[in-house]
PDB file of C-alpha atoms in Angstrom:
ATOM      1  CA  MET A   1     109.799  30.083  85.800  1.00 96.00           C
ATOM      2  CA  ARG A   2     111.581  28.944  88.969  1.00 98.00           C
ATOM      3  CA  ILE A   3     112.866  25.384  89.084  1.00 98.00           C
ATOM      4  CA  VAL A   4     114.254  23.708  92.224  1.00 98.00           C
ATOM      5  CA  ILE A   5     116.425  20.611  91.816  1.00 98.00           C
ATOM      6  CA  ALA A   6     117.124  18.183  94.655  1.00 98.00           C
ATOM      7  CA  GLY A   7     120.610  16.705  94.412  1.00 97.00           C
ATOM      8  CA  GLY A   8     121.819  19.876  92.740  1.00 98.00           C
ATOM      9  CA  HIS A   9     125.475  18.788  92.523  1.00 97.00           C
ATOM     10  CA  GLY A  10     124.777  15.476  90.832  1.00 97.00           C
ATOM     11  CA  GLN A  11     126.132  14.759  87.375  1.00 97.00           C
ATOM     12  CA  ILE A  12     122.728  14.953  85.708  1.00 98.00           C
ATOM     13  CA  ALA A  13     121.618  17.902  87.830  1.00 98.00           C
ATOM     14  CA  LEU A  14     124.611  20.082  86.923  1.00 98.00           C
ATOM     15  CA  ARG A  15     123.995  19.412  83.238  1.00 98.00           C
ATOM     16  CA  LEU A  16     120.304  20.214  83.659  1.00 98.00           C
ATOM     17  CA  GLU A  17     121.072  23.425  85.532  1.00 98.00           C
ATOM     18  CA  ARG A  18     123.254  24.642  82.658  1.00 98.00           C
ATOM     19  CA  LEU A  19     120.524  23.891  80.125  1.00 98.00           C
ATOM     20  CA  LEU A  20     117.759  25.550  82.124  1.00 98.00           C
ATOM     21  CA  ALA A  21     119.840  28.620  82.992  1.00 98.00           C
ATOM     22  CA  ALA A  22     120.703  29.006  79.298  1.00 98.00           C
ATOM     23  CA  ARG A  23     116.965  29.100  78.571  1.00 97.00           C
ATOM     24  CA  GLY A  24     116.579  31.974  80.980  1.00 98.00           C
ATOM     25  CA  TYR A  25     114.962  30.133  83.878  1.00 98.00           C
ATOM     26  CA  GLU A  26     115.618  30.817  87.547  1.00 98.00           C
ATOM     27  CA  VAL A  27     117.239  27.633  88.839  1.00 98.00           C
ATOM     28  CA  ALA A  28     118.063  26.569  92.400  1.00 98.00           C
ATOM     29  CA  GLY A  29     119.894  23.400  93.383  1.00 98.00           C
ATOM     30  CA  ILE A  30     119.655  21.806  96.823  1.00 98.00           C
ATOM     31  CA  VAL A  31     123.021  20.667  98.189  1.00 98.00           C
ATOM     32  CA  ARG A  32     124.209  19.712 101.646  1.00 94.00           C
ATOM     33  CA  ASP A  33     127.870  20.643 101.225  1.00 96.00           C
ATOM     34  CA  PRO A  34     128.567  24.395 101.021  1.00 96.00           C
ATOM     35  CA  ALA A  35     131.789  23.614  99.139  1.00 97.00           C
ATOM     36  CA  GLN A  36     129.653  22.584  96.158  1.00 97.00           C
ATOM     37  CA  GLY A  37     128.125  26.039  95.831  1.00 97.00           C
ATOM     38  CA  ASP A  38     130.647  27.408  93.334  1.00 98.00           C
ATOM     39  CA  ASP A  39     130.006  24.533  90.925  1.00 98.00           C
ATOM     40  CA  LEU A  40     126.299  25.336  90.948  1.00 98.00           C
ATOM     41  CA  ARG A  41     126.900  29.034  90.432  1.00 98.00           C
ATOM     42  CA  GLN A  42     129.123  28.242  87.447  1.00 98.00           C
ATOM     43  CA  ALA A  43     126.244  26.169  86.051  1.00 98.00           C
ATOM     44  CA  GLY A  44     123.916  29.143  86.484  1.00 98.00           C
ATOM     45  CA  ALA A  45     122.061  27.861  89.543  1.00 98.00           C
ATOM     46  CA  GLU A  46     121.560  29.245  93.032  1.00 98.00           C
ATOM     47  CA  PRO A  47     122.835  26.801  95.693  1.00 98.00           C
ATOM     48  CA  VAL A  48     120.458  26.130  98.590  1.00 98.00           C
ATOM     49  CA  LEU A  49     121.843  24.318 101.631  1.00 98.00           C
ATOM     50  CA  CYS A  50     119.648  21.522 102.973  1.00 98.00           C
ATOM     51  CA  ASP A  51     120.201  17.916 104.060  1.00 97.00           C
ATOM     52  CA  LEU A  52     117.207  16.005 102.725  1.00 97.00           C
ATOM     53  CA  GLU A  53     118.037  13.039 104.943  1.00 95.00           C
ATOM     54  CA  SER A  54     117.314  15.047 108.103  1.00 95.00           C
ATOM     55  CA  ALA A  55     115.146  18.007 107.008  1.00 97.00           C
ATOM     56  CA  SER A  56     111.454  18.304 107.832  1.00 98.00           C
ATOM     57  CA  VAL A  57     108.712  18.496 105.239  1.00 98.00           C
ATOM     58  CA  GLU A  58     107.935  22.011 106.462  1.00 98.00           C
ATOM     59  CA  HIS A  59     111.506  23.187 105.933  1.00 98.00           C
ATOM     60  CA  VAL A  60     111.737  21.781 102.411  1.00 98.00           C
ATOM     61  CA  ALA A  61     108.292  23.171 101.570  1.00 98.00           C
ATOM     62  CA  GLY A  62     109.663  26.569 102.524  1.00 98.00           C
ATOM     63  CA  ILE A  63     112.516  26.132 100.055  1.00 98.00           C
ATOM     64  CA  LEU A  64     110.011  25.150  97.374  1.00 98.00           C
ATOM     65  CA  GLN A  65     107.639  28.018  98.046  1.00 98.00           C
ATOM     66  CA  GLY A  66     107.044  29.929  94.827  1.00 97.00           C
ATOM     67  CA  ALA A  67     108.669  27.293  92.590  1.00 98.00           C
ATOM     68  CA  ASP A  68     106.950  26.259  89.361  1.00 98.00           C
ATOM     69  CA  VAL A  69     108.774  22.941  88.959  1.00 98.00           C
ATOM     70  CA  ALA A  70     110.501  20.549  91.383  1.00 98.00           C
ATOM     71  CA  VAL A  71     112.997  17.979  90.089  1.00 98.00           C
ATOM     72  CA  PHE A  72     114.240  15.097  92.236  1.00 98.00           C
ATOM     73  CA  ALA A  73     117.693  14.155  90.966  1.00 98.00           C
ATOM     74  CA  ALA A  74     119.340  13.186  94.252  1.00 96.00           C
ATOM     75  CA  GLY A  75     120.865   9.806  94.966  1.00 92.00           C
ATOM     76  CA  ALA A  76     123.019   8.088  97.539  1.00 85.00           C
ATOM     77  CA  GLY A  77     125.499   7.335  94.770  1.00 81.00           C
ATOM     78  CA  PRO A  78     127.909   4.475  94.120  1.00 78.00           C
ATOM     79  CA  GLY A  79     129.717   3.176  97.155  1.00 79.00           C
ATOM     80  CA  SER A  80     126.803   3.847  99.500  1.00 85.00           C
ATOM     81  CA  GLY A  81     125.259   1.003 101.446  1.00 89.00           C
ATOM     82  CA  ILE A  82     121.752  -0.367 101.711  1.00 91.00           C
ATOM     83  CA  GLY A  83     120.872   2.029 104.529  1.00 91.00           C
ATOM     84  CA  ARG A  84     121.446   5.138 102.438  1.00 91.00           C
ATOM     85  CA  LYS A  85     119.567   3.681  99.498  1.00 94.00           C
ATOM     86  CA  ASP A  86     116.591   3.823 101.839  1.00 93.00           C
ATOM     87  CA  THR A  87     117.245   7.227 103.412  1.00 95.00           C
ATOM     88  CA  VAL A  88     118.152   9.025 100.159  1.00 95.00           C
ATOM     89  CA  ASP A  89     116.780   7.195  97.135  1.00 95.00           C
ATOM     90  CA  ARG A  90     113.493   6.454  98.873  1.00 96.00           C
ATOM     91  CA  GLY A  91     113.213   8.672 101.949  1.00 97.00           C
ATOM     92  CA  ALA A  92     114.486  11.939 100.490  1.00 97.00           C
ATOM     93  CA  ALA A  93     112.361  11.454  97.372  1.00 97.00           C
ATOM     94  CA  VAL A  94     109.230  10.892  99.448  1.00 98.00           C
ATOM     95  CA  LEU A  95     110.040  13.951 101.554  1.00 98.00           C
ATOM     96  CA  PHE A  96     110.651  16.111  98.471  1.00 98.00           C
ATOM     97  CA  ALA A  97     107.382  15.039  96.844  1.00 98.00           C
ATOM     98  CA  ASP A  98     105.408  15.675 100.031  1.00 98.00           C
ATOM     99  CA  ALA A  99     107.075  19.085 100.420  1.00 98.00           C
ATOM    100  CA  ALA A 100     106.335  19.990  96.797  1.00 98.00           C
ATOM    101  CA  GLU A 101     102.686  19.101  97.283  1.00 98.00           C
ATOM    102  CA  ARG A 102     102.548  21.143 100.490  1.00 98.00           C
ATOM    103  CA  ALA A 103     104.162  24.121  98.744  1.00 98.00           C
ATOM    104  CA  ARG A 104     101.687  23.748  95.883  1.00 98.00           C
ATOM    105  CA  VAL A 105     104.351  23.141  93.268  1.00 98.00           C
ATOM    106  CA  ARG A 106     102.312  21.542  90.529  1.00 95.00           C
ATOM    107  CA  ARG A 107     104.998  20.149  88.194  1.00 98.00           C
ATOM    108  CA  PHE A 108     107.220  17.403  89.602  1.00 98.00           C
ATOM    109  CA  LEU A 109     109.886  15.427  87.756  1.00 98.00           C
ATOM    110  CA  MET A 110     111.306  12.270  89.270  1.00 98.00           C
ATOM    111  CA  VAL A 111     114.641  10.928  88.029  1.00 98.00           C
ATOM    112  CA  SER A 112     114.309   7.216  88.665  1.00 98.00           C
ATOM    113  CA  SER A 113     116.038   4.165  87.196  1.00 97.00           C
ATOM    114  CA  MET A 114     115.153   1.519  84.694  1.00 97.00           C
ATOM    115  CA  GLY A 115     114.153  -1.592  86.610  1.00 96.00           C
ATOM    116  CA  ALA A 116     112.890   0.332  89.641  1.00 96.00           C
ATOM    117  CA  ASP A 117     110.388  -1.909  91.413  1.00 96.00           C
ATOM    118  CA  ALA A 118     109.224  -1.840  95.010  1.00 95.00           C
ATOM    119  CA  HIS A 119     108.892  -5.643  94.882  1.00 94.00           C
ATOM    120  CA  HIS A 120     112.284  -6.359  93.309  1.00 95.00           C
ATOM    121  CA  GLY A 121     113.956  -9.324  94.966  1.00 92.00           C
ATOM    122  CA  GLY A 122     117.557  -9.868  96.019  1.00 93.00           C
ATOM    123  CA  ASP A 123     119.914  -8.969  98.839  1.00 89.00           C
ATOM    124  CA  GLU A 124     122.625  -7.000  97.032  1.00 93.00           C
ATOM    125  CA  VAL A 125     123.016  -3.234  97.330  1.00 92.00           C
ATOM    126  CA  PHE A 126     121.769  -2.710  93.770  1.00 92.00           C
ATOM    127  CA  ASP A 127     118.682  -4.779  94.573  1.00 95.00           C
ATOM    128  CA  ALA A 128     117.986  -2.469  97.519  1.00 94.00           C
ATOM    129  CA  TYR A 129     118.504   0.520  95.221  1.00 94.00           C
ATOM    130  CA  LEU A 130     115.913  -0.716  92.720  1.00 96.00           C
ATOM    131  CA  ARG A 131     113.424  -1.353  95.538  1.00 96.00           C
ATOM    132  CA  ALA A 132     114.048   2.100  97.018  1.00 96.00           C
ATOM    133  CA  LYS A 133     113.565   3.797  93.659  1.00 97.00           C
ATOM    134  CA  GLY A 134     110.441   1.753  93.013  1.00 97.00           C
ATOM    135  CA  GLU A 135     108.960   2.674  96.384  1.00 97.00           C
ATOM    136  CA  ALA A 136     109.746   6.348  95.759  1.00 98.00           C
ATOM    137  CA  ASP A 137     108.128   6.232  92.317  1.00 98.00           C
ATOM    138  CA  ASP A 138     105.024   4.573  93.754  1.00 98.00           C
ATOM    139  CA  HIS A 139     104.742   7.296  96.389  1.00 97.00           C
ATOM    140  CA  VAL A 140     105.117  10.130  93.882  1.00 97.00           C
ATOM    141  CA  ARG A 141     102.388   8.624  91.734  1.00 97.00           C
ATOM    142  CA  THR A 142      99.936   8.800  94.661  1.00 96.00           C
ATOM    143  CA  ARG A 143     100.409  12.569  95.139  1.00 96.00           C
ATOM    144  CA  LEU A 144      97.189  13.984  93.722  1.00 94.00           C
ATOM    145  CA  GLY A 145      98.472  17.542  94.025  1.00 95.00           C
ATOM    146  CA  LEU A 146     101.408  16.931  91.674  1.00 98.00           C
ATOM    147  CA  GLU A 147     101.571  16.849  87.895  1.00 98.00           C
ATOM    148  CA  TRP A 148     104.326  14.251  88.011  1.00 98.00           C
ATOM    149  CA  THR A 149     106.433  12.588  85.354  1.00 98.00           C
ATOM    150  CA  VAL A 150     108.752   9.716  86.283  1.00 98.00           C
ATOM    151  CA  LEU A 151     111.812   9.290  84.046  1.00 98.00           C
ATOM    152  CA  ARG A 152     113.645   5.955  84.160  1.00 98.00           C
ATOM    153  CA  PRO A 153     116.954   6.116  82.254  1.00 98.00           C
ATOM    154  CA  GLY A 154     118.902   3.029  81.313  1.00 98.00           C
ATOM    155  CA  SER A 155     122.579   2.570  82.179  1.00 97.00           C
ATOM    156  CA  LEU A 156     124.157   6.022  82.536  1.00 97.00           C
ATOM    157  CA  ILE A 157     127.333   6.747  80.581  1.00 97.00           C
ATOM    158  CA  ASP A 158     129.597   9.790  80.294  1.00 95.00           C
ATOM    159  CA  ASP A 159     129.890   9.738  76.491  1.00 97.00           C
ATOM    160  CA  ALA A 160     128.944  13.008  74.807  1.00 97.00           C
ATOM    161  CA  GLY A 161     125.238  13.265  74.191  1.00 97.00           C
ATOM    162  CA  THR A 162     123.950  12.634  70.681  1.00 98.00           C
ATOM    163  CA  GLY A 163     120.570  14.316  71.113  1.00 98.00           C
ATOM    164  CA  LEU A 164     119.005  11.107  69.779  1.00 98.00           C
ATOM    165  CA  VAL A 165     116.983   8.960  72.164  1.00 98.00           C
ATOM    166  CA  ARG A 166     114.286   6.369  72.579  1.00 98.00           C
ATOM    167  CA  LEU A 167     111.679   7.593  75.078  1.00 98.00           C
ATOM    168  CA  GLU A 168     108.726   5.303  75.656  1.00 98.00           C
ATOM    169  CA  VAL A 169     106.695   3.639  78.381  1.00 97.00           C
ATOM    170  CA  GLN A 170     108.863   0.578  77.763  1.00 96.00           C
ATOM    171  CA  THR A 171     112.084   0.686  75.763  1.00 97.00           C
ATOM    172  CA  GLY A 172     113.979  -2.411  76.805  1.00 94.00           C
ATOM    173  CA  ARG A 173     117.464  -2.318  78.283  1.00 95.00           C
ATOM    174  CA  GLY A 174     120.105   0.046  77.005  1.00 98.00           C
ATOM    175  CA  ALA A 175     122.513   2.838  77.863  1.00 98.00           C
ATOM    176  CA  VAL A 176     122.119   6.603  77.596  1.00 98.00           C
ATOM    177  CA  PRO A 177     124.572   9.501  78.047  1.00 98.00           C
ATOM    178  CA  ARG A 178     123.927  11.756  81.023  1.00 98.00           C
ATOM    179  CA  ASP A 179     123.923  14.685  78.573  1.00 98.00           C
ATOM    180  CA  ASP A 180     120.860  13.237  76.861  1.00 98.00           C
ATOM    181  CA  VAL A 181     119.098  12.514  80.164  1.00 98.00           C
ATOM    182  CA  ALA A 182     119.515  16.177  81.115  1.00 98.00           C
ATOM    183  CA  ALA A 183     118.283  17.280  77.682  1.00 98.00           C
ATOM    184  CA  VAL A 184     115.143  15.150  78.048  1.00 98.00           C
ATOM    185  CA  LEU A 185     114.510  16.543  81.537  1.00 98.00           C
ATOM    186  CA  ALA A 186     114.810  20.099  80.218  1.00 98.00           C
ATOM    187  CA  GLU A 187     112.165  19.318  77.609  1.00 98.00           C
ATOM    188  CA  LEU A 188     109.934  17.620  80.184  1.00 98.00           C
ATOM    189  CA  VAL A 189     110.073  20.782  82.315  1.00 97.00           C
ATOM    190  CA  GLU A 190     108.452  22.592  79.389  1.00 95.00           C
ATOM    191  CA  THR A 191     106.006  19.795  78.518  1.00 97.00           C
ATOM    192  CA  PRO A 192     103.361  19.455  81.238  1.00 95.00           C
ATOM    193  CA  ALA A 193     101.327  17.254  78.877  1.00 97.00           C
ATOM    194  CA  THR A 194     103.638  14.408  79.949  1.00 98.00           C
ATOM    195  CA  ALA A 195     102.136  14.511  83.456  1.00 98.00           C
ATOM    196  CA  GLY A 196     101.034  11.103  84.684  1.00 97.00           C
ATOM    197  CA  LEU A 197     103.555   9.189  82.582  1.00 98.00           C
ATOM    198  CA  THR A 198     106.343   6.842  83.679  1.00 98.00           C
ATOM    199  CA  LEU A 199     108.872   6.777  80.843  1.00 98.00           C
ATOM    200  CA  GLU A 200     111.968   4.732  80.075  1.00 98.00           C
ATOM    201  CA  LEU A 201     114.892   6.358  78.283  1.00 98.00           C
ATOM    202  CA  VAL A 202     117.791   4.910  76.289  1.00 98.00           C
ATOM    203  CA  SER A 203     119.822   6.073  73.322  1.00 98.00           C
ATOM    204  CA  GLY A 204     117.940   5.849  70.056  1.00 98.00           C
ATOM    205  CA  SER A 205     117.295   7.569  66.747  1.00 98.00           C
ATOM    206  CA  THR A 206     114.716  10.239  67.619  1.00 98.00           C
ATOM    207  CA  PRO A 207     115.697  13.849  68.392  1.00 98.00           C
ATOM    208  CA  VAL A 208     115.001  14.746  72.031  1.00 98.00           C
ATOM    209  CA  GLN A 209     112.390  17.410  71.284  1.00 98.00           C
ATOM    210  CA  VAL A 210     110.520  15.101  68.925  1.00 98.00           C
ATOM    211  CA  ALA A 211     110.641  12.192  71.366  1.00 98.00           C
ATOM    212  CA  VAL A 212     109.142  14.291  74.165  1.00 98.00           C
ATOM    213  CA  LYS A 213     106.439  15.693  71.888  1.00 97.00           C
ATOM    214  CA  ASP A 214     105.589  12.176  70.732  1.00 97.00           C
ATOM    215  CA  VAL A 215     105.017  10.851  74.269  1.00 98.00           C
ATOM    216  CA  ALA A 216     103.056  13.987  75.121  1.00 96.00           C
ATOM    217  CA  GLY A 217     100.742  13.255  72.224  1.00 91.00           C
ATOM    218  CA  ASN A 218     101.648  16.458  70.374  1.00 67.00           C
TER     219      ASN A 218
END
């Protein structure tokens, strides 16, 4: 199985790349800075250079050609302004979904955010972020050619993962280690029965594998 991850140098993406490579999958991570390539190689992933803020759908579809799964884990990141929330968190996600559909990549995972809502009010940067993520999620869910799953983690923390989570359509507010987000994504890659679901994720008491099986109806 070949898996292509947008935002390949992100904190969740690097964790996910290590997990997927350890399972024997062929993993590629899209980055725009060639200096990040060594970090991806150390994680077991092939770095692919591409700026999703300026690339065409055709170019990204070419990168995705032959992939079995596409994962959008890119983000403008803390410190970025409202403009980049739109061009990365919304625009790049829309582009990546459209490219995946064009390349006939069936499985698509979207790393979103709890509270994402295209109609969220407010003028602060975080308000713009939640709107951008909500608009991106809405777009992904209209792509009939994709077997999509949208994952909305709570507040991300760097504590070591526990492997115990709460994964439901609605969990309520909470925090979750990035380790556990990556672990859930790795399970979602292997669980296409979760297609069509938008799921919230926080720390909890259920082992990751069990939580994913539960939402998949297995």
